[in-house]
Structures are given as C-alpha cells and as structure tokens.
PDB file of C-alpha atoms in Angstrom:
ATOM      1  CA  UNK A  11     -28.030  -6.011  21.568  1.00 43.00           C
ATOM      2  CA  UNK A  12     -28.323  -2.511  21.868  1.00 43.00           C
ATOM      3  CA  UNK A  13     -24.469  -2.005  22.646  1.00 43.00           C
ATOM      4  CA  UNK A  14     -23.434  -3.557  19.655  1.00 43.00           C
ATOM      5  CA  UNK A  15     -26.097  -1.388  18.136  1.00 42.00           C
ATOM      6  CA  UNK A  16     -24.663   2.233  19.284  1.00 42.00           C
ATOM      7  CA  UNK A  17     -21.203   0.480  18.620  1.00 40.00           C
ATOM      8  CA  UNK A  18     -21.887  -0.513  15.243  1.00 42.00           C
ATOM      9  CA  UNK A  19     -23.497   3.164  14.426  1.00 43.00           C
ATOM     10  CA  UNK A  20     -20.486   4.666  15.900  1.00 42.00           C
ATOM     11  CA  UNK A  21     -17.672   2.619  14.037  1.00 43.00           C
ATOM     12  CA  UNK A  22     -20.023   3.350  11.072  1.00 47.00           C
ATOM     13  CA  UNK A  23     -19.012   7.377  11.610  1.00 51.00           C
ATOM     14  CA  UNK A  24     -15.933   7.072  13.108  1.00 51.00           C
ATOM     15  CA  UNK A  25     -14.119   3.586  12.255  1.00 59.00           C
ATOM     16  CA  UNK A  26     -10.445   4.994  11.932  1.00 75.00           C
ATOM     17  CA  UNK A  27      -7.829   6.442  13.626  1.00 91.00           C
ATOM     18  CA  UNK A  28      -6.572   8.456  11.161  1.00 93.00           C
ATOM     19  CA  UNK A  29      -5.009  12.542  10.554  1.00 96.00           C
ATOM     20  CA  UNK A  30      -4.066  14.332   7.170  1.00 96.00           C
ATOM     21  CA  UNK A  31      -1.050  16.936   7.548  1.00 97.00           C
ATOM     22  CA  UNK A  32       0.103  18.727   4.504  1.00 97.00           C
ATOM     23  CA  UNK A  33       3.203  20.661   4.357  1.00 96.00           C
ATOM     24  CA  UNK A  34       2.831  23.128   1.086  1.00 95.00           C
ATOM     25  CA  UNK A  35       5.883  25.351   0.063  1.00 91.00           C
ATOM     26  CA  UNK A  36       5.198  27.674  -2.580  1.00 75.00           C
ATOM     27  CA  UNK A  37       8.191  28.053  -5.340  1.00 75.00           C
ATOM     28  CA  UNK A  38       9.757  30.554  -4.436  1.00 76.00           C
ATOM     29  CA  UNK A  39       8.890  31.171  -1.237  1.00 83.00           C
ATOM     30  CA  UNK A  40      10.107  31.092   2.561  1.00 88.00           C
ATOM     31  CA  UNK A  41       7.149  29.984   3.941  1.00 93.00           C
ATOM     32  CA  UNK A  42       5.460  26.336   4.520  1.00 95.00           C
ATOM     33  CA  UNK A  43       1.469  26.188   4.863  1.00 96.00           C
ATOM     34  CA  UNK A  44       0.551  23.081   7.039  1.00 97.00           C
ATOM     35  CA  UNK A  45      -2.611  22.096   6.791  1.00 98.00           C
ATOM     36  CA  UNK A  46      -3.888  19.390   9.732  1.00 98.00           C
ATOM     37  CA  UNK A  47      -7.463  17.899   9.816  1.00 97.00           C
ATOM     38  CA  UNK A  48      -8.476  15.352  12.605  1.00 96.00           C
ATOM     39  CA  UNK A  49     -11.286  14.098  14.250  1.00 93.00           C
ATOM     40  CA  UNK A  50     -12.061  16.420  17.003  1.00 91.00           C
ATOM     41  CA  UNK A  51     -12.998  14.102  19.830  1.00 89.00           C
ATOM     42  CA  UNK A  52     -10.577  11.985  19.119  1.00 92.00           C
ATOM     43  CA  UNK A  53      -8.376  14.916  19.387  1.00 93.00           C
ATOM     44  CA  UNK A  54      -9.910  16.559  22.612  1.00 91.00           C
ATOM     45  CA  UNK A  55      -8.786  13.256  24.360  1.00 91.00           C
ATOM     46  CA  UNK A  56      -5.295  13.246  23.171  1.00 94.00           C
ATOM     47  CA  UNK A  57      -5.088  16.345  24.437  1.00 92.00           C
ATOM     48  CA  UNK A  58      -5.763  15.582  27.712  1.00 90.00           C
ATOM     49  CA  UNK A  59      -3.154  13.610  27.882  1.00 90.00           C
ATOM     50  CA  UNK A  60      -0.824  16.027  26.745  1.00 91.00           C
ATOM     51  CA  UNK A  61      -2.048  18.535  29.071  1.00 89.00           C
ATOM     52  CA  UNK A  62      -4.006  16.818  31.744  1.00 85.00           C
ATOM     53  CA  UNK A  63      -4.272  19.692  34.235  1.00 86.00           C
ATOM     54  CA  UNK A  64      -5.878  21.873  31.505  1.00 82.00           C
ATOM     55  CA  UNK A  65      -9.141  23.196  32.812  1.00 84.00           C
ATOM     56  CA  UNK A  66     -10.567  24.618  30.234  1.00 82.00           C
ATOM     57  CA  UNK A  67      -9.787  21.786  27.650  1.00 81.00           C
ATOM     58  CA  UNK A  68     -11.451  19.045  29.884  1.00 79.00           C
ATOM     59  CA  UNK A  69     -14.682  21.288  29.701  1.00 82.00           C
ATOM     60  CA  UNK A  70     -14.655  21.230  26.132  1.00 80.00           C
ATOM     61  CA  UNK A  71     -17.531  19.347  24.244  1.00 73.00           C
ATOM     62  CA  UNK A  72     -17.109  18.110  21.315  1.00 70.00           C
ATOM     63  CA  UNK A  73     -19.050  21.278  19.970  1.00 77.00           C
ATOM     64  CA  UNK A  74     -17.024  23.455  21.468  1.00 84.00           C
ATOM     65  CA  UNK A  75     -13.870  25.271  19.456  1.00 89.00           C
ATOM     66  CA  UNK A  76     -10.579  24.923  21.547  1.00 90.00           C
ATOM     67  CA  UNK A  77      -9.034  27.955  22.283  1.00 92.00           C
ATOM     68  CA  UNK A  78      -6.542  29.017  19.351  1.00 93.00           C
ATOM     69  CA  UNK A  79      -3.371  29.613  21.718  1.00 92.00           C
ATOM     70  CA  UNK A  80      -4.407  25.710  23.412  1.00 93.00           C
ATOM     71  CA  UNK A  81      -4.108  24.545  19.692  1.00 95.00           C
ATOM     72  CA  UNK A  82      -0.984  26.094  18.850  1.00 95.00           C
ATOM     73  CA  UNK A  83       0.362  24.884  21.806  1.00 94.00           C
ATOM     74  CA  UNK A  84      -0.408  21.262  21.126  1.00 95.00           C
ATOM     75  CA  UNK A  85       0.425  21.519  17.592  1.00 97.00           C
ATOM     76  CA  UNK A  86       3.730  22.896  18.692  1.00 95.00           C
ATOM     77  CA  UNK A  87       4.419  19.959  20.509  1.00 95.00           C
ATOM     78  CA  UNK A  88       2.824  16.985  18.405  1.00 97.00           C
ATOM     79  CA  UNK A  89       4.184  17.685  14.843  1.00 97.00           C
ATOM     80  CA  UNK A  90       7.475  18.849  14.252  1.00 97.00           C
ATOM     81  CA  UNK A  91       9.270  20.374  10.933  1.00 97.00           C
ATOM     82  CA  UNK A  92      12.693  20.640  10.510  1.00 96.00           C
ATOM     83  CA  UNK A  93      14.399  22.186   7.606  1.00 95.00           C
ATOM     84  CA  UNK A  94      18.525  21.950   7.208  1.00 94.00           C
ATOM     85  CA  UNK A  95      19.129  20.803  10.591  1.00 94.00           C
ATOM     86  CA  UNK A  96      16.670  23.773  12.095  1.00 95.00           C
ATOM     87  CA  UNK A  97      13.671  23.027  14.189  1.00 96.00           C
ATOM     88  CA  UNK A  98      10.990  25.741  12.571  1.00 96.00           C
ATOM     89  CA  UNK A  99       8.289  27.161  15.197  1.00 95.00           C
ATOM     90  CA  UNK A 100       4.276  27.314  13.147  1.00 94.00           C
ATOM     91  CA  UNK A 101       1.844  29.900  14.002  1.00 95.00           C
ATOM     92  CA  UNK A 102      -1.734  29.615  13.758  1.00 96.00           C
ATOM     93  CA  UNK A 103      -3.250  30.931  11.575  1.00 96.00           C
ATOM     94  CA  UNK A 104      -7.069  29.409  11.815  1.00 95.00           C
ATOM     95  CA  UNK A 105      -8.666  26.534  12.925  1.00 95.00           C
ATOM     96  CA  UNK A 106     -12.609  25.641  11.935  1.00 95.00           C
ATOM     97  CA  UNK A 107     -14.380  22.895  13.475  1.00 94.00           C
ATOM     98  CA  UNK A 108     -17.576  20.906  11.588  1.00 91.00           C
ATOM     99  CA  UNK A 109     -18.999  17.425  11.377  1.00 89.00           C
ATOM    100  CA  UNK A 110     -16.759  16.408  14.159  1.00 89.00           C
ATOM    101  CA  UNK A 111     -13.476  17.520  11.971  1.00 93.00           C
ATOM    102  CA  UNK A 112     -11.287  20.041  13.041  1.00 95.00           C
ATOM    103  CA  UNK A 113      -8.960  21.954  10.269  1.00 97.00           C
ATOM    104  CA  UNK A 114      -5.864  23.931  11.383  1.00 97.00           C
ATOM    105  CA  UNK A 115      -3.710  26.156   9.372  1.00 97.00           C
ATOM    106  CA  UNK A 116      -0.542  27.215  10.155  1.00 97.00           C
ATOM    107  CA  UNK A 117       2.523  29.012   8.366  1.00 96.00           C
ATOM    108  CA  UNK A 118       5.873  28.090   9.108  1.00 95.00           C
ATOM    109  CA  UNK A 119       9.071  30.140   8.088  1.00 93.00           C
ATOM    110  CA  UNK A 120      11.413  27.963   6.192  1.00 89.00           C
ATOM    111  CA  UNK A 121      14.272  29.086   3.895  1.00 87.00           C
ATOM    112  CA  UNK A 122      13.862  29.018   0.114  1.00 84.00           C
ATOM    113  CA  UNK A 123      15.584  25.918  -0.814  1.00 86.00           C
ATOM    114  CA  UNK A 124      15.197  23.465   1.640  1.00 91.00           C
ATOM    115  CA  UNK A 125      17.937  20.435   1.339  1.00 92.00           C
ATOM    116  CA  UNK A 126      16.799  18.203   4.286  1.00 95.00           C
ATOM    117  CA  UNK A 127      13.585  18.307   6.062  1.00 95.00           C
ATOM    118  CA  UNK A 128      12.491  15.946   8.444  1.00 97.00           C
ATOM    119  CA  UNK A 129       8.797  15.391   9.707  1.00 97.00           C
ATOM    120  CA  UNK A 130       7.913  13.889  12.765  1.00 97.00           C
ATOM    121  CA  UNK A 131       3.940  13.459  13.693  1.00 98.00           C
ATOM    122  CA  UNK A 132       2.819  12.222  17.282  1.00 97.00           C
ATOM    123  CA  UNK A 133      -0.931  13.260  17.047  1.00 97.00           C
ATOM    124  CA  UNK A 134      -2.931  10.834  18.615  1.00 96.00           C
ATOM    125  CA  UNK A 135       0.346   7.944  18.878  1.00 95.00           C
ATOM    126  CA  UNK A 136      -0.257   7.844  22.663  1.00 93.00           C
ATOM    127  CA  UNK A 137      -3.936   7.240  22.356  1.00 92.00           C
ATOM    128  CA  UNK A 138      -4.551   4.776  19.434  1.00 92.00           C
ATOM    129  CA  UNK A 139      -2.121   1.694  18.657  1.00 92.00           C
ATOM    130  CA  UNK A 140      -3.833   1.755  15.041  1.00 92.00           C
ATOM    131  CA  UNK A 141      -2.933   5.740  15.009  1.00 95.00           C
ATOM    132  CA  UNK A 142      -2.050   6.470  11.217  1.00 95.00           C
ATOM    133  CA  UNK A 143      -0.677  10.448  10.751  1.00 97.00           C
ATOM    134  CA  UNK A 144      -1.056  10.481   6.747  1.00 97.00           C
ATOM    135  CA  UNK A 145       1.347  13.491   5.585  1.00 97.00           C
ATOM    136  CA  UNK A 146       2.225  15.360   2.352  1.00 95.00           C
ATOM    137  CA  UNK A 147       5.413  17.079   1.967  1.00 95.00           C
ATOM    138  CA  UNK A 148       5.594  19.168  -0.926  1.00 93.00           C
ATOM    139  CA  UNK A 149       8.385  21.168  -1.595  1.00 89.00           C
ATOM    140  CA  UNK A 150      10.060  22.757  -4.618  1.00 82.00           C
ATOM    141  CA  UNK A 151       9.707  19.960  -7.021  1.00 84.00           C
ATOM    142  CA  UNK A 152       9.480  17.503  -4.166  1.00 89.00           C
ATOM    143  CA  UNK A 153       6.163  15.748  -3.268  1.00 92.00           C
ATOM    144  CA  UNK A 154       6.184  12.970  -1.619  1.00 95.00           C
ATOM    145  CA  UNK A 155       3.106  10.993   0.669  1.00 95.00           C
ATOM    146  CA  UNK A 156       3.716   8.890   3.845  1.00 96.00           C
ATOM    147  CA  UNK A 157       1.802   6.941   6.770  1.00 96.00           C
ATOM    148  CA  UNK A 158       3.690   8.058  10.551  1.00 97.00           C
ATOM    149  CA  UNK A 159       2.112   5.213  13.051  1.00 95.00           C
ATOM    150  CA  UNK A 160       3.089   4.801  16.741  1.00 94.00           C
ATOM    151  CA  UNK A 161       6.267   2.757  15.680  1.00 95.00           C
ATOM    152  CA  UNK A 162       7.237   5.332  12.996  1.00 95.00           C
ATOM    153  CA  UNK A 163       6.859   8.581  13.816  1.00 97.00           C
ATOM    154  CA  UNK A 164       9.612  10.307  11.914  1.00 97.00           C
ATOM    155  CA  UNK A 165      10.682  10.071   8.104  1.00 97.00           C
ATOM    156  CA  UNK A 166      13.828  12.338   6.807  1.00 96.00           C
ATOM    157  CA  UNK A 167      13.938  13.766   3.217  1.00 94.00           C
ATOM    158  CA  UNK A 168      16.988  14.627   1.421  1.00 93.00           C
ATOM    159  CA  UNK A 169      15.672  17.385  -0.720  1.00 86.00           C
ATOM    160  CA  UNK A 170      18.869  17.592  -3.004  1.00 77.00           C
ATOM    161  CA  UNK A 171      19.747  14.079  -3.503  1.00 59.00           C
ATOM    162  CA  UNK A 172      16.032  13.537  -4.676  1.00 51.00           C
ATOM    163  CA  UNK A 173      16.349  16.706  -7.159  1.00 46.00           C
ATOM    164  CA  UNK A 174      19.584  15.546  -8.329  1.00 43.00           C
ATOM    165  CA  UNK A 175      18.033  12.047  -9.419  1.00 43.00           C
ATOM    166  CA  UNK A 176      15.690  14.127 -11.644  1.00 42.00           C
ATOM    167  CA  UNK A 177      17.900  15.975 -13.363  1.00 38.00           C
ATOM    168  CA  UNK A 178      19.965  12.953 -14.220  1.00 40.00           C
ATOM    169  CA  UNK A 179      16.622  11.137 -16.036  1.00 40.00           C
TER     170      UNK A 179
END
C-alpha cells in the first residue's frame, strides 16, 4: 500500500516523459536562440548514460546545477541543427534550474535566410520508450510545431518551398 502510495504521489509530479526545445530566429538576423526545458532528474540520468564515466555528474543531486561546460557538452551531442546542409555548433549561454526543471539557452550562428533546416532531438530517447522531444522551429515566416519520439528523431524543413506556397495564396 504504501508503494503505490509514493508511486501514485510521484506520477502525480512527474507523470511524463516529455522536453520543450524552441528554435527562435529573429528577422533579420544570423543567429538562432534555442531554448530547452526538461525535467532535471530525468535528465541527470540520461546523462549518465551519455557519459557514464563522468564523476562529477554521478555526484550530482537533483539540487545540484550541472556544470555549464557538462551541459553544453551534452546538448552538443543530443540535439542537432542543421541549416543548408551545415551542421551549426550552440553555445551556452545560461542554464537555471527550479522545481525540478532545468532551462538552457543557447545561441546558434545560422545564416540569414535559411532554405533547409533539419532538427534532430535525442534527449532522453535512450532512457524512456514514451520519450516525446516537443520542438518549435520558427524561422523567417516559418513556424512550425512537432513531437521527435524514440522512432522519430529527425524532421527536415524546406524553408523555401514552404515560403513559396505562401506567396502563391
């Protein structure tokens, strides 16, 4: 009874698997701002996995702020923007942990006007079957929403195609 007590409370603060990325270019501008927010011990154990003979990470509570450079590193490695057939490299630019939510910011150089980008999001994919990556890609007059899972972990926009269509209507 008391199991399905402390598993009811926890499902009751925690019941999904879930991550928000947004990727923000500004008209105008060669820069993307990515935003990611994700559960933070959630997080902690994916990145054990990524990095399993990490020290410091495995001494981590959930209280505890990873190091930025650790963050970056992972990051780096989990989500991945390309723009015109170029793989772009983020760097962080804060992260802020509360309520068991972690928040990272990070700027990306791009080029002005993007044609193709591609997104790929592995966060978590390795951990949770159920994983959902929830991502926003706005660019230019682009915005689109999608849901990467551990099946689909990779969507491709054409840019110009899509702008094309609304300049026809």
């Amino acid at each position: 009874m008391v199991n399905i007590l402390a598993f009811s409370i926890w499902l009751f603060f925690h019941p999904v698997h879930v991550t928000l990325t947004s990727i923000d270019q500004v008209r105008g501008n060669d820069s993307l701002k990515v935003f990611v927010k994700m559960y933070y011990d959630d997080f902690l154990l994916d990145y054990i996995l990524f990095d399993s003979s990490n020290e410091t990470v495995k001494a981590l509570t959930v209280n505890q702020l990873i190091p930025e450079a650790l963050m970056n590193n992972y990051i780096s490695e989990k989500v991945t923007i390309i723009v015109n057939n170029k793989e772009l490299k983020g760097k962080l630019l804060n992260l802020d942990l509360e309520d068991n939510e972690v928040r990272v910011n990070l700027l990306y150089r791009s080029v002005r006007k993007p044609k193709v980008i591609t997104v790929r999001n592995c966060i978590m994919t390795e951990l949770y079957a159920d994983q959902a990556n929830m991502m926003i890609v706005h660019v230019n007059d682009f915005e689109e929403g999608i849901k990467l899972t551990q099946v689909s972990k990779e969507q491709t926009f054409n840019l110009k195609r899509k702008q094309k269509r609304e300049t026809e209507k």
